[in-house]
Amino acid sequence: MKPILEVENLRVSFPAPRGRVEVVKGINFSLGAERLGIVGESGSGKSMTGRSILRLIQRPGRVTADRLQFEEVDILSASDRQMRAVRGARISMVMQDPKFSLNPVITIGDQIAEGLVAHRRLPRAQVKEKTLEMLRAVRIADPEKVVKLYPHQVSGGMGQRVMIAMMLIPEPTLLIADEPTSALDVSVQAQVLDIIDELIRRNNMGLILISHDLLLVSAYCDRILVMRNGEVVDECAARDLAASTHPYTRGLLAAMPHLNETRDELPMLDRRSQAT
Amino acid sequence: MTQDATPASLQPPRQMMGRGNAWLRGLGAVLVSMAMTFLGLIAITFFVGRVVPIDPVIAVVGDRAPIEVYNAVRAEMGLDDPLILQFLRYVADVLTGDLGMSISTGGRVIDDLVRVFPATLELATLGIIIGVLLGVPMGVYAASHHGTFVDHAIRVLGLVGYAVPAFWLGLVGLAVLYARLQIVGGPGRLDFFYDGLVPPVTGLILVDSLLAGDMAVFRNAFSHIILPAAVLGFFSLAYISRMTRSFMLDQLSQDFIMTARVKGISERRVIWHHAFRPIRVPLVTVIGLSYASLLEGSVMIETVFSWPGIGNYLTTALLNADMNAVLGATLVIGMVFILINKGSDVLYRLIDPRARA
Ligand SMILES: Nc1ncnc2c1ncn2[C@@H]1O[C@H](COP(=O)(O)OP(=O)(O)OP(=O)(O)O)[C@@H](O)[C@H]1O
Ligand SMILES: [Mg+2]
């Protein structure tokens, strides 16, 4: 399989009182039309990794890599104009909380259509038709009504489906989903992930699913990277996760509650034993 | 008795009220609250008029009049009537435009106000236009180029707007641009020989001269108003650009800005379409406040430029203890404040989908 994204020695740093601190410390991976999960604790650098692929980290943050190649585009040396042609149209990103990541004063219909018209000149009627079609694809029952609403008028679950529609309407080849369900009610999390999964498979896209939830990632991905402190500490196929021998991964797994649980207390990660 | 006992026909048909109806009701509510605020304003000027140690009877009869004359005039002026009656009479007077006579100009206060207010209105309006047209883009530019040299320069300009006294800037402006370079007109609204050439329709000379098609008067009026308006504009620009900058910085750090960038739209569109749209609402309030403060009549500027506006009128009236004129001018200024406040309230509803019912 020819990779669509290749990342070699990716580093992200921010200035701190005493020199720069690296929050992503030289990670490597490549991705084909497959579903890659990135898991790790809060602050382990997952979001920074995702954002550097879209070159969304702004000054004073700094991104370097030996190689950051998306199809024929060298992300780090591309011009702003080239980068805009990649964003949305070829790589897209679903963010965590629809309450904050949708513009509060623009209608849902306009926000979805914007992603499409930014990249393609289409007659108005066709834009509208595609917008409605996309809303139906994310299982929104009466799209004609929803396009006229503002984000505050829809629920979190529906807001996130709107977000997905907005990000997939220009038919990108790679979707980065950064904790797409952690702000949602448990009852709608599975639905949102199923929608993402269905659309990814249907369009033969690549997916990077970022989460701190190991089980969720292993259910929806083919391959998993485990990050810690800005480094990839473990990498395995999703179905082999339970068999991972890496102590950190084992620790994360052990710290997760199960149904029909008999333990009184969940174990803590013992960080001393895994000094990096 | 339970609630169910209420006949259904007496309950408002909620479902049937469309958006238009909600709008009308909103407008009605605004009008009612405006009327109430205005009544409150009249009450305040009424009581101020009673408590100040200036006897309105003496103002009429003079301080040498015999006590019988004094008492007769006092009764005639209704000052012996119950307070509530006096108040109602005062409200009726104000509503019919009768604000009494001015002892300093010898004319009716209402006529004086009709003459001086347009001068201030014209100056303040031009000032706020300058302030908005320059201040908003400067604030947006500074925020989107956060931390650069231009950003710092714009911030320093804003600080200067706070530190420099208005009269000083006005005087320096006059000394350089009028006295030395002669590229602007001097004090007053017009040069002497242009005065009274166009019939007053609106009282705004720029508008009246255009209506009369007299470009010479227009040019002369413009050369007079541009410097004081620019000075006022500079102060409102300083305030407006500072507020715009901070509103924009706040928006640019929001998640939905990253969403917009992810879509691959141009940076210009990210800034004006996504970040600027939400701040139009607080910006309307800021601009309204700034406009209101210019309309109060900038006393300093009107004095320096001998501008025959309401600020000048009010100062003269105060110095002459001309109570009717002071109260009349206060009413006008208060009314302007109420109008601008409610106006920006209405605009707010128009702009922000979240504030719509
Ligand atoms: N602008 C910034 N300046 C300095 N440090 C930053 C900045 N943004 C992020 N960081 C640091 O980078 C590290 C990695 O952040 P990142 O958002 O990638 O974590 P994450 O794995 O996504 O965590 P979470 O699960 O909480 O989203 C964190 O320690 C964070 O404090
Ligand atoms: Mg994150």
XYZ file of C-alpha atoms in Angstrom, chain B residues 132-346:
215
model
C -15.145 54.134 12.973
C -13.722 54.170 9.465
C -10.164 54.310 10.773
C -10.482 52.772 14.237
C -12.172 49.501 13.284
C -9.767 48.484 10.494
C -6.817 49.541 12.657
C -8.027 47.402 15.543
C -8.625 44.428 13.262
C -5.236 44.813 11.627
C -3.452 45.122 14.965
C -5.138 41.988 16.304
C -4.427 39.909 13.218
C -0.801 41.070 13.270
C -0.511 40.586 16.992
C 2.924 41.408 18.384
C 4.302 43.016 15.229
C 5.631 46.546 14.914
C 2.377 47.838 13.408
C 0.436 46.351 16.309
C 2.618 48.209 18.796
C 2.376 51.416 16.783
C -1.411 51.246 16.796
C -1.415 50.609 20.528
C 0.824 53.600 21.177
C -1.467 55.758 19.053
C -4.367 54.576 21.199
C -2.474 55.497 24.372
C -1.701 58.943 22.985
C -5.443 59.316 22.458
C -5.833 58.934 26.199
C -2.919 61.003 27.365
C -3.202 64.093 25.179
C -5.776 66.697 26.250
C -8.342 67.504 23.568
C -7.983 71.270 23.812
C -4.213 71.042 23.335
C -4.560 68.977 20.192
C -7.208 71.411 18.960
C -5.011 74.433 19.623
C -1.963 72.898 17.988
C -4.095 71.889 15.030
C -5.398 75.417 14.660
C -1.944 76.949 15.043
C -0.382 74.717 12.410
C -3.094 73.921 9.893
C -5.055 77.175 10.062
C -2.737 79.957 11.196
C 0.432 78.755 9.511
C -0.445 76.494 6.587
C -3.949 77.860 6.004
C -5.244 74.563 4.686
C -8.290 74.466 6.958
C -10.856 77.037 8.008
C -10.625 78.761 11.370
C -12.998 78.760 14.337
C -16.766 78.745 13.857
C -18.916 76.828 11.419
C -18.520 79.174 8.428
C -16.565 82.224 7.363
C -18.501 85.415 8.017
C -19.503 86.124 4.416
C -20.907 82.630 3.861
C -23.205 82.912 6.840
C -26.914 82.746 6.108
C -26.461 82.017 2.392
C -28.315 78.716 2.442
C -31.750 78.308 4.065
C -31.572 76.146 7.204
C -33.528 72.947 6.601
C -31.837 70.387 8.806
C -29.513 72.760 10.636
C -26.585 70.660 9.410
C -24.741 73.066 7.165
C -23.077 70.339 5.098
C -26.468 68.841 4.316
C -28.271 72.155 3.858
C -25.679 73.462 1.412
C -25.914 70.252 -0.622
C -29.705 70.543 -0.622
C -29.387 74.119 -1.863
C -26.764 73.015 -4.374
C -24.334 75.633 -3.103
C -20.914 74.024 -3.352
C -19.046 77.142 -2.203
C -20.829 77.070 1.133
C -20.312 73.328 1.364
C -16.575 73.657 0.806
C -16.293 76.458 3.315
C -18.299 74.567 5.945
C -16.206 71.481 5.297
C -12.942 73.380 5.745
C -14.231 74.590 9.114
C -15.596 71.313 10.434
C -12.820 68.994 9.308
C -10.250 69.940 11.942
C -12.482 69.754 15.043
C -14.098 66.611 13.628
C -10.665 65.087 13.071
C -9.671 65.879 16.659
C -12.871 64.279 17.979
C -12.404 61.447 15.501
C -8.913 60.845 16.820
C -10.184 60.389 20.358
C -12.962 58.048 19.321
C -10.522 56.226 17.022
C -8.215 55.643 19.966
C -11.026 54.103 21.980
C -12.629 52.179 19.122
C -9.378 50.689 17.812
C -8.336 49.607 21.287
C -11.653 47.871 21.910
C -11.753 46.349 18.425
C -8.267 44.972 18.904
C -9.095 43.322 22.191
C -12.420 41.898 20.916
C -10.635 40.510 17.861
C -7.797 38.961 19.858
C -10.413 37.233 21.937
C -12.194 35.852 18.864
C -9.013 34.805 17.065
C -8.128 32.487 19.936
C -11.469 30.676 19.687
C -11.767 27.118 18.400
C -14.062 28.048 15.537
C -11.275 30.124 14.030
C -9.171 26.989 13.742
C -12.184 25.263 12.195
C -12.340 28.028 9.616
C -8.647 27.662 8.836
C -9.013 23.895 8.503
C -11.522 24.507 5.713
C -8.799 26.140 3.638
C -10.456 29.525 3.233
C -8.356 32.657 2.821
C -6.936 34.359 5.882
C -8.854 37.493 4.962
C -12.079 35.581 5.054
C -11.115 33.955 8.363
C -10.627 37.404 9.852
C -13.560 39.326 8.408
C -16.126 36.600 7.991
C -15.438 34.436 11.011
C -13.728 36.554 13.645
C -15.220 39.957 12.872
C -18.857 38.934 12.538
C -19.316 37.925 16.176
C -17.742 41.144 17.459
C -20.093 43.403 15.544
C -22.432 43.122 18.493
C -20.176 44.462 21.265
C -18.661 46.864 18.741
C -22.054 48.450 18.147
C -22.228 49.192 21.868
C -18.736 50.665 21.937
C -19.444 52.865 18.926
C -22.757 53.933 20.439
C -21.053 54.948 23.674
C -18.371 56.825 21.830
C -20.939 58.613 19.665
C -22.996 59.525 22.716
C -19.982 61.028 24.441
C -19.260 63.138 21.348
C -22.896 64.232 21.184
C -22.879 65.424 24.760
C -20.998 68.255 23.234
C -17.297 68.149 23.783
C -17.028 71.347 25.819
C -13.288 71.687 25.306
C -13.411 71.299 21.547
C -16.443 73.528 21.142
C -14.721 76.217 23.195
C -11.415 76.019 21.342
C -13.126 76.128 17.953
C -15.868 78.605 18.982
C -18.292 75.968 17.817
C -21.859 77.128 18.560
C -22.985 73.710 19.804
C -24.753 72.364 22.833
C -21.581 72.059 24.890
C -20.906 75.757 24.451
C -24.536 76.601 25.158
C -24.587 74.552 28.324
C -21.368 76.112 29.655
C -22.639 79.626 29.031
C -25.958 78.754 30.683
C -24.208 77.279 33.711
C -21.995 80.318 34.142
C -25.080 82.592 34.017
C -27.154 80.411 36.355
C -29.622 80.141 33.488
C -31.645 77.278 34.953
C -34.148 76.761 32.140
C -31.391 76.551 29.576
C -29.357 74.128 31.701
C -32.331 71.841 32.269
C -33.366 72.017 28.636
C -29.897 71.131 27.398
C -29.705 68.347 29.974
C -32.974 66.922 28.686
C -31.689 66.920 25.121
C -28.411 65.263 26.076
C -30.254 62.687 28.173
C -32.612 61.976 25.320
C -29.708 61.446 22.937
C -28.220 58.975 25.383
C -31.479 57.059 25.663
C -31.942 57.002 21.901
C -28.432 55.745 21.223
C -28.641 53.140 23.932
C -31.936 51.770 22.724
C -30.784 52.063 19.152
C -27.762 49.875 19.798
C -30.044 47.501 21.694
C -32.216 47.100 18.632
